[in-house]
GROMACS .gro file of C-alpha atoms in nm:
model
  134
    1UNK     CA    1  11.152  10.539  10.616
    2UNK     CA    2  10.958  10.855  10.548
    3UNK     CA    3  10.963  11.020  10.206
    4UNK     CA    4  11.033  11.390  10.172
    5UNK     CA    5  10.823  11.578   9.919
    6UNK     CA    6  10.897  11.912   9.759
    7UNK     CA    7  10.624  12.160   9.681
    8UNK     CA    8  10.667  12.299   9.333
    9UNK     CA    9  10.456  12.558   9.161
   10UNK     CA   10  10.441  12.540   8.784
   11UNK     CA   11  10.255  12.728   8.516
   12UNK     CA   12   9.884  12.658   8.559
   13UNK     CA   13   9.830  12.692   8.184
   14UNK     CA   14  10.063  12.396   8.123
   15UNK     CA   15   9.937  12.193   8.416
   16UNK     CA   16   9.578  12.220   8.295
   17UNK     CA   17   9.647  12.175   7.924
   18UNK     CA   18   9.431  11.905   7.772
   19UNK     CA   19   9.215  11.851   8.080
   20UNK     CA   20   8.855  11.968   8.061
   21UNK     CA   21   8.782  11.897   8.428
   22UNK     CA   22   8.995  11.761   8.709
   23UNK     CA   23   8.910  11.429   8.870
   24UNK     CA   24   9.027  11.256   9.186
   25UNK     CA   25   9.340  11.059   9.091
   26UNK     CA   26   9.217  10.768   9.306
   27UNK     CA   27   8.942  10.702   9.050
   28UNK     CA   28   9.206  10.593   8.800
   29UNK     CA   29   9.541  10.497   8.960
   30UNK     CA   30   9.573  10.144   9.100
   31UNK     CA   31   9.867   9.973   9.272
   32UNK     CA   32  10.047   9.719   9.056
   33UNK     CA   33   9.902   9.845   8.727
   34UNK     CA   34  10.124   9.978   8.450
   35UNK     CA   35  10.031  10.294   8.260
   36UNK     CA   36  10.183  10.447   7.948
   37UNK     CA   37  10.343  10.788   7.968
   38UNK     CA   38  10.485  11.051   7.737
   39UNK     CA   39  10.759  11.279   7.863
   40UNK     CA   40  10.833  11.573   7.633
   41UNK     CA   41  11.177  11.721   7.675
   42UNK     CA   42  11.320  12.040   7.528
   43UNK     CA   43  11.462  11.851   7.227
   44UNK     CA   44  11.312  11.502   7.240
   45UNK     CA   45  11.001  11.303   7.330
   46UNK     CA   46  11.032  10.997   7.552
   47UNK     CA   47  10.768  10.725   7.577
   48UNK     CA   48  10.752  10.465   7.845
   49UNK     CA   49  10.568  10.309   8.134
   50UNK     CA   50  10.505  10.378   8.500
   51UNK     CA   51  10.395  10.121   8.757
   52UNK     CA   52  10.255  10.250   9.086
   53UNK     CA   53  10.326  10.056   9.406
   54UNK     CA   54  10.271  10.089   9.779
   55UNK     CA   55   9.967  10.318   9.772
   56UNK     CA   56   9.897  10.435  10.128
   57UNK     CA   57   9.733  10.722  10.312
   58UNK     CA   58   9.977  10.990  10.420
   59UNK     CA   59   9.978  11.350  10.538
   60UNK     CA   60   9.981  11.479  10.177
   61UNK     CA   61   9.690  11.256  10.064
   62UNK     CA   62   9.775  10.921   9.901
   63UNK     CA   63  10.149  10.848   9.878
   64UNK     CA   64  10.311  10.596   9.645
   65UNK     CA   65  10.634  10.461   9.506
   66UNK     CA   66  10.669  10.393   9.135
   67UNK     CA   67  10.898  10.232   8.880
   68UNK     CA   68  10.951  10.419   8.552
   69UNK     CA   69  11.113  10.304   8.229
   70UNK     CA   70  11.148  10.496   7.902
   71UNK     CA   71  11.181  10.312   7.570
   72UNK     CA   72  11.402  10.563   7.390
   73UNK     CA   73  11.585  10.713   7.686
   74UNK     CA   74  11.959  10.707   7.735
   75UNK     CA   75  11.891  10.600   8.093
   76UNK     CA   76  11.989  10.246   8.177
   77UNK     CA   77  11.737  10.038   8.367
   78UNK     CA   78  11.434  10.145   8.562
   79UNK     CA   79  11.413  10.470   8.756
   80UNK     CA   80  11.250  10.489   9.098
   81UNK     CA   81  11.005  10.759   9.197
   82UNK     CA   82  10.803  10.865   9.499
   83UNK     CA   83  10.501  11.087   9.501
   84UNK     CA   84  10.151  11.163   9.616
   85UNK     CA   85   9.815  11.287   9.503
   86UNK     CA   86   9.548  11.480   9.682
   87UNK     CA   87   9.220  11.495   9.495
   88UNK     CA   88   9.314  11.595   9.140
   89UNK     CA   89   9.659  11.733   9.232
   90UNK     CA   90   9.950  11.494   9.147
   91UNK     CA   91  10.323  11.523   9.231
   92UNK     CA   92  10.613  11.288   9.168
   93UNK     CA   93  10.989  11.301   9.232
   94UNK     CA   94  11.194  11.083   8.994
   95UNK     CA   95  11.559  10.994   9.045
   96UNK     CA   96  11.699  10.999   8.690
   97UNK     CA   97  11.919  10.690   8.665
   98UNK     CA   98  12.289  10.747   8.629
   99UNK     CA   99  12.272  11.127   8.599
  100UNK     CA  100  12.245  11.238   8.963
  101UNK     CA  101  11.947  11.451   8.870
  102UNK     CA  102  11.608  11.480   9.029
  103UNK     CA  103  11.306  11.534   8.808
  104UNK     CA  104  11.000  11.696   8.966
  105UNK     CA  105  10.660  11.628   8.806
  106UNK     CA  106  10.348  11.828   8.897
  107UNK     CA  107  10.011  11.787   8.730
  108UNK     CA  108   9.643  11.730   8.744
  109UNK     CA  109   9.440  11.412   8.707
  110UNK     CA  110   9.164  11.422   8.449
  111UNK     CA  111   8.920  11.179   8.288
  112UNK     CA  112   9.181  11.006   8.066
  113UNK     CA  113   9.524  11.104   8.197
  114UNK     CA  114   9.744  11.292   8.438
  115UNK     CA  115   9.887  11.597   8.257
  116UNK     CA  116  10.137  11.849   8.377
  117UNK     CA  117  10.489  11.983   8.368
  118UNK     CA  118  10.826  11.854   8.488
  119UNK     CA  119  11.159  12.018   8.559
  120UNK     CA  120  11.507  11.906   8.660
  121UNK     CA  121  11.569  12.033   9.012
  122UNK     CA  122  11.940  12.095   8.949
  123UNK     CA  123  11.873  12.271   8.612
  124UNK     CA  124  11.532  12.447   8.640
  125UNK     CA  125  11.547  12.565   8.277
  126UNK     CA  126  11.542  12.199   8.170
  127UNK     CA  127  11.168  12.141   8.172
  128UNK     CA  128  10.885  12.002   7.964
  129UNK     CA  129  10.542  11.845   7.970
  130UNK     CA  130  10.425  11.496   8.061
  131UNK     CA  131  10.118  11.280   8.036
  132UNK     CA  132  10.031  10.950   8.206
  133UNK     CA  133   9.747  10.770   8.024
  134UNK     CA  134   9.503  10.550   8.216
   0.00000   0.00000   0.00000
C-alpha cells in the first residue's frame, strides 16, 4: 500500500517560529520512540504524545506512520498518521478520530523540536500551531 501525500504551503513565519536553525529530522526522530507534542487550536491547547513507526526511505525522503493521542482531546482512542521528512522539512497527515476530518501538519525540525502549523483540510480556516519535543 502506498501512501499519498499532499503538499501544503503555510506561513513561513509560523513554520519557523521558535527555531534558530533547521536540522535534519533524522538526527532526532527514531522509530518506536514516543515524543511529547503540543497542538494549539483556535480556542484550546491539546497536549499529547506521538510515536513514530515504520521509518523507511521513500520518494519524498523518509516516510513514516505514527500513532497520536491527546490527553485533553474529545477524540476517542489513538489517531493514525502518515508523513515524511526531507532534511529539516516535516509533513504529517492525521486522520482525526471520529470526526471525518484530515489534519495537515507542516513544519521544520530544529535542535529541540519540530515546530510548524496545522490546518483541517475540510475547514482551512481551522488552523493552529504545533510542536513535537524530542
